[in-house]
Each structure stands twice: as C-alpha cells, then as structure tokens.
PDB file of C-alpha atoms in Angstrom:
ATOM      1  CA  MET K1138     -16.015 -10.424 -15.284  1.00 53.00           C
ATOM      2  CA  THR K1139     -13.412  -7.635 -15.936  1.00 61.00           C
ATOM      3  CA  ALA K1140      -9.995  -8.946 -15.052  1.00 88.00           C
ATOM      4  CA  PHE K1141      -7.786  -6.113 -13.570  1.00 97.00           C
ATOM      5  CA  ASP K1142      -4.077  -5.856 -13.768  1.00 98.00           C
ATOM      6  CA  LEU K1143      -4.286  -4.879  -9.883  1.00 98.00           C
ATOM      7  CA  PHE K1144      -7.059  -5.204  -7.287  1.00 98.00           C
ATOM      8  CA  ALA K1145      -6.322  -3.185  -4.010  1.00 98.00           C
ATOM      9  CA  VAL K1146      -8.273  -4.274  -1.021  1.00 98.00           C
ATOM     10  CA  GLY K1147      -8.473  -2.733   2.460  1.00 95.00           C
ATOM     11  CA  ASP K1148      -7.842   0.757   3.944  1.00 95.00           C
ATOM     12  CA  ASN K1149      -8.940   4.202   2.948  1.00 97.00           C
ATOM     13  CA  CYS K1150      -8.837   7.386   4.896  1.00 96.00           C
ATOM     14  CA  ILE K1151      -8.894  11.252   4.935  1.00 97.00           C
ATOM     15  CA  ASP K1152      -5.321  12.300   5.634  1.00 97.00           C
ATOM     16  CA  LYS K1153      -5.416  15.595   7.676  1.00 98.00           C
ATOM     17  CA  LEU K1154      -1.890  16.901   7.436  1.00 98.00           C
ATOM     18  CA  SER K1155      -0.507  19.756   9.729  1.00 98.00           C
ATOM     19  CA  GLY K1156       2.900  21.480  10.172  1.00 97.00           C
ATOM     20  CA  HIS K1157       5.144  22.129   7.212  1.00 96.00           C
ATOM     21  CA  ALA K1158       2.429  20.631   4.770  1.00 95.00           C
ATOM     22  CA  GLU K1159      -1.185  21.615   5.628  1.00 96.00           C
ATOM     23  CA  ALA K1160      -3.814  19.759   3.583  1.00 97.00           C
ATOM     24  CA  VAL K1161      -6.800  17.708   3.824  1.00 98.00           C
ATOM     25  CA  LEU K1162      -6.629  14.784   1.504  1.00 98.00           C
ATOM     26  CA  VAL K1163      -7.600  11.267   0.498  1.00 98.00           C
ATOM     27  CA  GLY K1164      -5.291   8.518   1.355  1.00 97.00           C
ATOM     28  CA  GLY K1165      -4.646   5.019   2.872  1.00 96.00           C
ATOM     29  CA  ASN K1166      -2.034   2.050   1.693  1.00 97.00           C
ATOM     30  CA  ALA K1167      -4.578   0.311  -0.646  1.00 97.00           C
ATOM     31  CA  VAL K1168      -6.019   3.615  -2.086  1.00 98.00           C
ATOM     32  CA  ASN K1169      -2.716   5.246  -2.578  1.00 98.00           C
ATOM     33  CA  VAL K1170      -1.402   1.957  -4.414  1.00 98.00           C
ATOM     34  CA  ALA K1171      -4.780   1.754  -6.632  1.00 98.00           C
ATOM     35  CA  VAL K1172      -4.786   4.983  -7.722  1.00 98.00           C
ATOM     36  CA  GLN K1173      -1.057   5.419  -8.273  1.00 98.00           C
ATOM     37  CA  THR K1174      -1.231   1.922 -10.703  1.00 98.00           C
ATOM     38  CA  ALA K1175      -4.158   3.484 -12.397  1.00 98.00           C
ATOM     39  CA  ARG K1176      -2.414   6.741 -12.904  1.00 97.00           C
ATOM     40  CA  SER K1177       0.549   4.667 -14.234  1.00 97.00           C
ATOM     41  CA  GLY K1178      -1.636   3.275 -17.043  1.00 97.00           C
ATOM     42  CA  LEU K1179      -2.622  -0.024 -15.852  1.00 98.00           C
ATOM     43  CA  SER K1180      -6.215  -1.324 -14.869  1.00 98.00           C
ATOM     44  CA  ALA K1181      -7.001  -1.177 -11.234  1.00 98.00           C
ATOM     45  CA  ALA K1182      -9.973  -1.571  -8.897  1.00 98.00           C
ATOM     46  CA  TYR K1183     -10.534  -1.052  -5.180  1.00 98.00           C
ATOM     47  CA  ALA K1184     -12.587  -2.869  -2.476  1.00 98.00           C
ATOM     48  CA  GLY K1185     -13.186  -1.180   0.907  1.00 98.00           C
ATOM     49  CA  ALA K1186     -15.593   0.447   3.281  1.00 97.00           C
ATOM     50  CA  LEU K1187     -16.706   4.057   3.838  1.00 97.00           C
ATOM     51  CA  GLY K1188     -18.833   5.877   5.943  1.00 95.00           C
ATOM     52  CA  PRO K1189     -21.750   7.774   4.939  1.00 94.00           C
ATOM     53  CA  ASP K1190     -19.366  10.775   4.964  1.00 93.00           C
ATOM     54  CA  GLY K1191     -17.037   8.972   2.459  1.00 95.00           C
ATOM     55  CA  ASP K1192     -17.976  10.633  -0.887  1.00 96.00           C
ATOM     56  CA  ARG K1193     -14.872  12.416  -1.255  1.00 97.00           C
ATOM     57  CA  VAL K1194     -12.912   9.117  -1.151  1.00 98.00           C
ATOM     58  CA  ALA K1195     -15.212   7.381  -3.717  1.00 98.00           C
ATOM     59  CA  ASP K1196     -15.011  10.450  -6.286  1.00 98.00           C
ATOM     60  CA  THR K1197     -11.326  10.794  -5.928  1.00 98.00           C
ATOM     61  CA  LEU K1198     -10.957   7.172  -6.704  1.00 98.00           C
ATOM     62  CA  ALA K1199     -13.336   7.193  -9.665  1.00 98.00           C
ATOM     63  CA  ALA K1200     -11.674  10.489 -10.974  1.00 98.00           C
ATOM     64  CA  ASN K1201      -8.401   8.623 -11.167  1.00 98.00           C
ATOM     65  CA  GLY K1202      -9.586   5.512 -12.955  1.00 98.00           C
ATOM     66  CA  VAL K1203     -10.040   3.363 -10.396  1.00 98.00           C
ATOM     67  CA  ASP K1204     -13.069   0.980 -10.514  1.00 98.00           C
ATOM     68  CA  ILE K1205     -15.047   1.526  -7.277  1.00 98.00           C
ATOM     69  CA  ARG K1206     -17.916  -0.967  -7.875  1.00 97.00           C
ATOM     70  CA  TRP K1207     -16.751  -3.032  -4.800  1.00 97.00           C
ATOM     71  CA  LEU K1208     -16.556  -0.271  -2.563  1.00 97.00           C
ATOM     72  CA  VAL K1209     -19.373  -0.392   0.228  1.00 97.00           C
ATOM     73  CA  ARG K1210     -21.002   1.967   2.820  1.00 96.00           C
ATOM     74  CA  ARG K1211     -20.882   1.056   6.466  1.00 96.00           C
ATOM     75  CA  ASP K1212     -22.813   2.771   9.524  1.00 95.00           C
ATOM     76  CA  ALA K1213     -19.559   4.002  10.745  1.00 95.00           C
ATOM     77  CA  PRO K1214     -17.483   7.265   9.943  1.00 95.00           C
ATOM     78  CA  THR K1215     -14.810   7.037   7.199  1.00 96.00           C
ATOM     79  CA  SER K1216     -11.264   6.575   8.638  1.00 95.00           C
ATOM     80  CA  VAL K1217      -9.278   9.612   9.339  1.00 96.00           C
ATOM     81  CA  THR K1218      -5.406   9.783   9.784  1.00 96.00           C
ATOM     82  CA  GLU K1219      -3.835  12.955  11.638  1.00 97.00           C
ATOM     83  CA  ILE K1220      -0.400  13.717  10.233  1.00 97.00           C
ATOM     84  CA  TYR K1221       2.253  16.024  11.246  1.00 98.00           C
ATOM     85  CA  VAL K1222       4.525  17.031   8.656  1.00 97.00           C
ATOM     86  CA  GLY K1223       8.237  18.443   9.888  1.00 97.00           C
ATOM     87  CA  ALA K1224      10.437  20.685   8.097  1.00 96.00           C
ATOM     88  CA  ASP K1225      12.530  17.843   6.643  1.00 94.00           C
ATOM     89  CA  GLY K1226       9.244  16.551   5.049  1.00 95.00           C
ATOM     90  CA  GLU K1227       9.105  13.550   7.219  1.00 94.00           C
ATOM     91  CA  ARG K1228       5.612  12.555   8.529  1.00 94.00           C
ATOM     92  CA  THR K1229       4.743  11.549  11.752  1.00 94.00           C
ATOM     93  CA  ILE K1230       1.299   9.852  12.390  1.00 94.00           C
ATOM     94  CA  LEU K1231      -0.428  11.456  15.546  1.00 95.00           C
ATOM     95  CA  LYS K1232      -3.618   9.492  15.379  1.00 94.00           C
ATOM     96  CA  GLU K1233      -5.259   7.143  13.368  1.00 91.00           C
ATOM     97  CA  ASP K1234      -9.228   6.049  13.461  1.00 91.00           C
ATOM     98  CA  PHE K1235     -10.019   3.391  11.112  1.00 92.00           C
ATOM     99  CA  GLY K1236     -13.640   3.772  11.019  1.00 94.00           C
ATOM    100  CA  ALA K1237     -15.546   2.210   8.797  1.00 96.00           C
ATOM    101  CA  CYS K1238     -12.616   0.018   7.552  1.00 95.00           C
ATOM    102  CA  SER K1239     -12.754  -1.747  11.040  1.00 93.00           C
ATOM    103  CA  GLY K1240     -13.883  -4.848  10.888  1.00 92.00           C
ATOM    104  CA  TRP K1241     -14.710  -4.868   7.168  1.00 95.00           C
ATOM    105  CA  THR K1242     -13.882  -7.936   4.739  1.00 95.00           C
ATOM    106  CA  PRO K1243     -14.804  -8.253   1.227  1.00 96.00           C
ATOM    107  CA  ASP K1244     -18.232 -10.246   0.390  1.00 95.00           C
ATOM    108  CA  ALA K1245     -18.589 -13.107  -2.020  1.00 95.00           C
ATOM    109  CA  ALA K1246     -19.262 -10.859  -4.826  1.00 94.00           C
ATOM    110  CA  ALA K1247     -15.957  -8.799  -3.884  1.00 96.00           C
ATOM    111  CA  ARG K1248     -13.953 -11.853  -3.509  1.00 96.00           C
ATOM    112  CA  ALA K1249     -15.091 -13.289  -6.952  1.00 95.00           C
ATOM    113  CA  ALA K1250     -14.098  -9.934  -8.761  1.00 96.00           C
ATOM    114  CA  ILE K1251     -10.668  -9.897  -6.689  1.00 97.00           C
ATOM    115  CA  ALA K1252      -9.712 -13.594  -7.380  1.00 94.00           C
ATOM    116  CA  GLN K1253      -9.791 -12.553 -11.425  1.00 95.00           C
ATOM    117  CA  ALA K1254      -7.132  -9.885 -10.942  1.00 97.00           C
ATOM    118  CA  ARG K1255      -3.530 -10.318 -12.168  1.00 96.00           C
ATOM    119  CA  HIS K1256      -2.203  -9.079  -8.849  1.00 97.00           C
ATOM    120  CA  VAL K1257      -3.704  -8.295  -5.667  1.00 98.00           C
ATOM    121  CA  HIS K1258      -2.588  -5.867  -3.170  1.00 98.00           C
ATOM    122  CA  ILE K1259      -3.720  -5.770   0.543  1.00 97.00           C
ATOM    123  CA  GLY K1260      -3.311  -2.705   2.820  1.00 94.00           C
ATOM    124  CA  TRP K1261      -4.660  -2.374   6.076  1.00 93.00           C
ATOM    125  CA  LEU K1262      -7.041  -5.390   6.725  1.00 93.00           C
ATOM    126  CA  ASP K1263      -7.989  -6.695  10.119  1.00 88.00           C
ATOM    127  CA  ASP K1264      -9.176 -10.170   8.977  1.00 91.00           C
ATOM    128  CA  GLY K1265      -6.369 -12.295  10.525  1.00 89.00           C
ATOM    129  CA  GLY K1266      -4.751 -13.100   7.176  1.00 92.00           C
ATOM    130  CA  ALA K1267      -7.528 -15.092   5.748  1.00 93.00           C
ATOM    131  CA  LEU K1268      -7.770 -12.982   2.539  1.00 95.00           C
ATOM    132  CA  ARG K1269      -4.129 -13.234   1.791  1.00 94.00           C
ATOM    133  CA  ARG K1270      -4.152 -17.167   2.464  1.00 92.00           C
ATOM    134  CA  ALA K1271      -7.140 -17.933   0.420  1.00 94.00           C
ATOM    135  CA  LEU K1272      -5.932 -16.003  -2.425  1.00 94.00           C
ATOM    136  CA  LYS K1273      -2.662 -17.687  -2.339  1.00 90.00           C
ATOM    137  CA  ALA K1274      -4.043 -20.998  -2.043  1.00 91.00           C
ATOM    138  CA  SER K1275      -5.964 -20.286  -5.368  1.00 93.00           C
ATOM    139  CA  GLY K1276      -2.498 -19.494  -7.204  1.00 94.00           C
ATOM    140  CA  ILE K1277      -3.415 -15.667  -7.184  1.00 95.00           C
ATOM    141  CA  SER K1278      -0.400 -13.165  -6.894  1.00 96.00           C
ATOM    142  CA  VAL K1279      -0.859 -11.312  -3.673  1.00 97.00           C
ATOM    143  CA  SER K1280       1.256  -8.714  -1.874  1.00 97.00           C
ATOM    144  CA  GLN K1281       0.715  -6.998   1.369  1.00 96.00           C
ATOM    145  CA  ASP K1282       2.080  -3.982   3.338  1.00 93.00           C
ATOM    146  CA  LEU K1283       2.992  -5.416   6.466  1.00 93.00           C
ATOM    147  CA  SER K1284       4.337  -2.052   8.155  1.00 88.00           C
ATOM    148  CA  VAL K1285       0.536  -0.632   8.249  1.00 82.00           C
ATOM    149  CA  ASN K1286      -1.272  -4.376   9.504  1.00 62.00           C
ATOM    150  CA  VAL K1287      -0.290  -3.720  13.496  1.00 62.00           C
ATOM    151  CA  THR K1288      -3.669  -4.434  14.970  1.00 63.00           C
ATOM    152  CA  SER K1289      -2.913  -8.020  15.310  1.00 68.00           C
ATOM    153  CA  GLU K1290      -0.103 -10.523  15.183  1.00 72.00           C
ATOM    154  CA  GLU K1291      -2.012 -12.584  12.387  1.00 74.00           C
ATOM    155  CA  ASN K1292      -2.254  -9.421  10.396  1.00 78.00           C
ATOM    156  CA  ILE K1293       1.602  -9.127  10.095  1.00 79.00           C
ATOM    157  CA  ARG K1294       2.557 -12.407   9.288  1.00 88.00           C
ATOM    158  CA  ALA K1295       4.009 -13.236   5.716  1.00 93.00           C
ATOM    159  CA  ASP K1296       2.354 -16.461   5.101  1.00 92.00           C
ATOM    160  CA  GLY K1297       0.330 -16.578   2.015  1.00 88.00           C
ATOM    161  CA  LEU K1298       2.009 -13.708   0.491  1.00 96.00           C
ATOM    162  CA  SER K1299       3.703 -13.585  -2.998  1.00 97.00           C
ATOM    163  CA  ILE K1300       5.469 -10.399  -2.022  1.00 98.00           C
ATOM    164  CA  ALA K1301       5.937  -9.136   1.640  1.00 97.00           C
ATOM    165  CA  PHE K1302       6.318  -5.208   1.774  1.00 97.00           C
ATOM    166  CA  ALA K1303       7.938  -3.926   4.951  1.00 96.00           C
ATOM    167  CA  SER K1304       9.884  -0.732   5.984  1.00 95.00           C
ATOM    168  CA  LEU K1305      12.615  -0.024   8.482  1.00 95.00           C
ATOM    169  CA  PRO K1306      13.829   3.512   9.142  1.00 93.00           C
ATOM    170  CA  GLU K1307      17.226   4.596   7.445  1.00 93.00           C
ATOM    171  CA  ALA K1308      19.048   4.331  10.759  1.00 94.00           C
ATOM    172  CA  ARG K1309      18.071   0.615  10.758  1.00 96.00           C
ATOM    173  CA  ALA K1310      18.992  -0.244   7.182  1.00 96.00           C
ATOM    174  CA  SER K1311      21.529  -2.779   8.405  1.00 96.00           C
ATOM    175  CA  GLU K1312      18.850  -4.988   9.490  1.00 97.00           C
ATOM    176  CA  ALA K1313      17.088  -5.092   6.092  1.00 97.00           C
ATOM    177  CA  ALA K1314      18.615  -8.410   5.327  1.00 98.00           C
ATOM    178  CA  GLY K1315      17.452 -10.110   8.490  1.00 97.00           C
ATOM    179  CA  ARG K1316      14.028  -8.515   8.011  1.00 97.00           C
ATOM    180  CA  ALA K1317      13.702  -9.931   4.648  1.00 98.00           C
ATOM    181  CA  ALA K1318      14.988 -13.433   5.610  1.00 98.00           C
ATOM    182  CA  ALA K1319      12.499 -13.505   8.630  1.00 96.00           C
ATOM    183  CA  LEU K1320       9.496 -12.736   6.258  1.00 96.00           C
ATOM    184  CA  VAL K1321      10.666 -15.228   3.514  1.00 97.00           C
ATOM    185  CA  ALA K1322      10.785 -18.041   6.533  1.00 97.00           C
ATOM    186  CA  ASP K1323       7.584 -16.874   7.486  1.00 95.00           C
ATOM    187  CA  GLY K1324       6.203 -18.005   4.228  1.00 95.00           C
ATOM    188  CA  ALA K1325       6.449 -14.967   1.568  1.00 96.00           C
ATOM    189  CA  ASP K1326       8.091 -15.786  -1.733  1.00 97.00           C
ATOM    190  CA  THR K1327       9.597 -12.422  -2.062  1.00 98.00           C
ATOM    191  CA  ALA K1328      10.416  -9.855   0.682  1.00 98.00           C
ATOM    192  CA  VAL K1329      11.098  -6.194  -0.159  1.00 98.00           C
ATOM    193  CA  ILE K1330      12.036  -3.771   2.717  1.00 98.00           C
ATOM    194  CA  THR K1331      12.089   0.095   2.188  1.00 97.00           C
ATOM    195  CA  LEU K1332      14.529   2.062   3.981  1.00 97.00           C
ATOM    196  CA  GLY K1333      13.640   5.589   3.514  1.00 93.00           C
ATOM    197  CA  ARG K1334      16.753   7.476   2.142  1.00 93.00           C
ATOM    198  CA  ALA K1335      18.786   4.616   2.351  1.00 95.00           C
ATOM    199  CA  GLY K1336      17.167   2.790  -0.531  1.00 97.00           C
ATOM    200  CA  SER K1337      15.411  -0.807  -0.589  1.00 98.00           C
ATOM    201  CA  PHE K1338      16.633  -4.367  -0.189  1.00 98.00           C
ATOM    202  CA  ALA K1339      14.916  -7.374  -1.705  1.00 98.00           C
ATOM    203  CA  LEU K1340      15.187 -11.046  -1.385  1.00 98.00           C
ATOM    204  CA  ALA K1341      13.888 -13.920  -3.278  1.00 97.00           C
ATOM    205  CA  GLY K1342      14.882 -17.256  -4.245  1.00 96.00           C
ATOM    206  CA  GLY K1343      18.009 -16.875  -2.018  1.00 96.00           C
ATOM    207  CA  ARG K1344      19.117 -13.873  -4.150  1.00 98.00           C
ATOM    208  CA  GLU K1345      19.520 -10.391  -2.764  1.00 98.00           C
ATOM    209  CA  TRP K1346      19.245  -7.120  -4.567  1.00 98.00           C
ATOM    210  CA  ARG K1347      19.897  -3.590  -3.054  1.00 97.00           C
ATOM    211  CA  THR K1348      19.002  -0.074  -4.816  1.00 97.00           C
ATOM    212  CA  GLY K1349      19.804   3.282  -3.484  1.00 93.00           C
ATOM    213  CA  ALA K1350      16.976   5.958  -3.187  1.00 91.00           C
ATOM    214  CA  GLU K1351      16.940   9.213  -5.188  1.00 84.00           C
ATOM    215  CA  PRO K1352      18.572  12.074  -3.305  1.00 90.00           C
ATOM    216  CA  ILE K1353      15.643  14.515  -3.040  1.00 92.00           C
ATOM    217  CA  ILE K1354      14.557  17.525  -0.799  1.00 93.00           C
ATOM    218  CA  ALA K1355      11.349  16.179   0.629  1.00 95.00           C
ATOM    219  CA  LEU K1356       8.100  18.536   0.893  1.00 96.00           C
ATOM    220  CA  ASP K1357       5.812  15.560   2.348  1.00 97.00           C
ATOM    221  CA  THR K1358       6.765  11.929   2.527  1.00 96.00           C
ATOM    222  CA  THR K1359       3.119  10.960   3.373  1.00 96.00           C
ATOM    223  CA  GLY K1360       2.367   8.037   1.249  1.00 96.00           C
ATOM    224  CA  ALA K1361       5.930   7.861  -0.358  1.00 96.00           C
ATOM    225  CA  GLY K1362       6.123   3.940   0.698  1.00 96.00           C
ATOM    226  CA  ASP K1363       2.733   3.381  -0.811  1.00 97.00           C
ATOM    227  CA  SER K1364       3.870   4.860  -4.269  1.00 98.00           C
ATOM    228  CA  TYR K1365       7.235   2.569  -3.806  1.00 98.00           C
ATOM    229  CA  ILE K1366       4.834  -0.254  -3.701  1.00 98.00           C
ATOM    230  CA  ALA K1367       2.753   1.078  -6.842  1.00 98.00           C
ATOM    231  CA  GLY K1368       5.968   1.557  -8.743  1.00 98.00           C
ATOM    232  CA  PHE K1369       7.371  -1.577  -7.849  1.00 98.00           C
ATOM    233  CA  LEU K1370       4.474  -3.682  -8.592  1.00 98.00           C
ATOM    234  CA  THR K1371       3.346  -1.698 -12.028  1.00 98.00           C
ATOM    235  CA  ALA K1372       7.106  -2.443 -13.318  1.00 98.00           C
ATOM    236  CA  ARG K1373       6.961  -6.208 -12.375  1.00 98.00           C
ATOM    237  CA  LEU K1374       3.280  -6.359 -14.092  1.00 98.00           C
ATOM    238  CA  ASN K1375       4.853  -4.837 -17.100  1.00 97.00           C
ATOM    239  CA  GLY K1376       7.559  -7.621 -17.132  1.00 97.00           C
ATOM    240  CA  ALA K1377      10.403  -5.755 -15.302  1.00 98.00           C
ATOM    241  CA  GLU K1378      13.043  -7.602 -13.619  1.00 97.00           C
ATOM    242  CA  MET K1379      13.736  -7.064  -9.816  1.00 98.00           C
ATOM    243  CA  GLN K1380      16.322  -4.520 -10.086  1.00 97.00           C
ATOM    244  CA  GLU K1381      14.273  -2.411 -12.557  1.00 98.00           C
ATOM    245  CA  ALA K1382      11.200  -2.577 -10.413  1.00 98.00           C
ATOM    246  CA  MET K1383      12.877  -1.464  -7.341  1.00 98.00           C
ATOM    247  CA  LEU K1384      14.337   1.598  -9.177  1.00 97.00           C
ATOM    248  CA  ALA K1385      10.605   2.308 -10.533  1.00 98.00           C
ATOM    249  CA  GLY K1386       9.492   2.235  -7.055  1.00 98.00           C
ATOM    250  CA  HIS K1387      11.932   4.554  -6.037  1.00 97.00           C
ATOM    251  CA  ALA K1388      11.317   6.850  -8.711  1.00 97.00           C
ATOM    252  CA  LEU K1389       7.470   7.240  -8.080  1.00 98.00           C
ATOM    253  CA  ALA K1390       8.314   7.550  -4.298  1.00 97.00           C
ATOM    254  CA  ALA K1391      10.363  10.647  -5.130  1.00 97.00           C
ATOM    255  CA  ARG K1392       7.719  12.330  -7.222  1.00 97.00           C
ATOM    256  CA  THR K1393       5.223  11.569  -4.258  1.00 97.00           C
ATOM    257  CA  CYS K1394       7.664  13.552  -1.895  1.00 96.00           C
ATOM    258  CA  SER K1395       7.541  16.555  -3.968  1.00 96.00           C
ATOM    259  CA  HIS K1396       3.697  17.301  -3.134  1.00 96.00           C
ATOM    260  CA  PRO K1397       1.528  16.850  -0.096  1.00 97.00           C
ATOM    261  CA  GLY K1398      -0.080  13.365   0.285  1.00 97.00           C
ATOM    262  CA  GLY K1399      -0.180  10.100  -1.451  1.00 97.00           C
ATOM    263  CA  PHE K1400      -0.954  11.356  -4.991  1.00 97.00           C
ATOM    264  CA  PRO K1401      -1.560  14.481  -6.723  1.00 96.00           C
ATOM    265  CA  GLN K1402      -4.928  15.918  -5.483  1.00 95.00           C
TER     266      GLN K1402
END
C-alpha cells in the first residue's frame, strides 16, 4: 500500500464567493491542505464524501495530483459554503451546508490507507474525535484545525493531536499564548495559533515561538489559514525547524491571499 507524505481527511465544499471577489470554487479545509501540499511537491491523498453532484471536487483534486481513491459518494448534496469578500479582502462566511460530509467517517479500507501516511491532517469531521484518538494511539502523527470543527465540543478537543491548529483574530493576538497553553493542557503535543495579519504563535515542549505575517494587500483571505497549515506541515515534513515552518506557512498564506479561493483554480 502506498505511504503518502500527507493524508487529509474530512471536509470538502463548493465555495460561492460574492462581494469584491466573485467566484465559484472548490474548497474546504482538508481539500485545501491536501491540494497545497501536493502542489508543494509532496505526495498527498484525500478521504472524504461527495454527493452525486461532486464531480468538480473530485476532478479538481485529481488535477492537482491528490490521490482520491478513498473519496466516496453519498446520497446527499455536496457541501456548499457561501462567502462574502469585503473590500479589504477579508472573508465572512454567510452560510455553511456540510451536505454529504455530515455524518461521514472513513471506512476500514480508508483507515488502513490513512494509517500508512507520514502525517494525517483532519479538517471538519464530526466523529467526536474518534479518528484523531485512534491515530495517535497507533503512534501516527496527526494534526487538526480546531477552528473549523465547531459542531460539537468533542470535535474541538485537542486530545490525541500531535499538532493542534487554531486561530484568533488579529485584535485578540494577546490571547495566543493562553489559547496555545490550553490546547497543550488538553492533550496536544504542539499548538499553533494563527493570528491573521499579527502573525502566528506556537508552543511545544514548554518552548514558545512567534512570527510575523508578511505585509500584503489581500484580494481574498479565503483559505489563507488552510494554506498556512499546508505550508507549515510541508516544511516540517521536509525537516524544517519550527520557526522556519511557521515562516513557510505565512509565505504560502500570503500567496493564497493574492487570488480567489484556497488555491489557484
């Protein structure tokens, strides 16, 4: 069985952008991380659920070099997210319908493939944390973006995570250390907090790191946080130290803000 550098699991969607950036694009945290990792030169796979209308998502993943053998179809519509993009490029989620993603979890075959990866990243997945805990118990490196899993308390716990990603708005950057400490206390080995234009903060093994974000004029911030995660994980998988990985995350996030959506389409 192929061992991938990164296996992304969870959400996918069609992003419908309006306002100062109008477009209909493929997105979702897990999809964006998988695609950006593959575009960075590492091997990536994705497991998730689409509706009968999900051909565009599947085709876009495959066109970007992501293995989609564990993508399944369900009798529910493909997820849709409606987003408004302001004049400053900041995006506001107007409506989310998780569609086929709701209630989906990887089957035994997908779990066997996922367990072979060097690193697993979980996006939105309403399984009560079962997958992350099982992977960690098996000694598999696993991360999750806890900022997107707000459907239940168990979905935003950090127990079982090698790396817990979370975000705070720039105005609350002073809370980053406390947020990271809480995630580590909850069971994460490492906590990384993105802070928009204020940069990012990381905590691991009692040591703290801070980095600034690249100053940019954003066209659209949709998927910028996902790109930070992909840049960070790609760098770490390539042997980078923490500070270097954080800078790589900001660099990829900055590039993402220069075009609509989470990756070029």
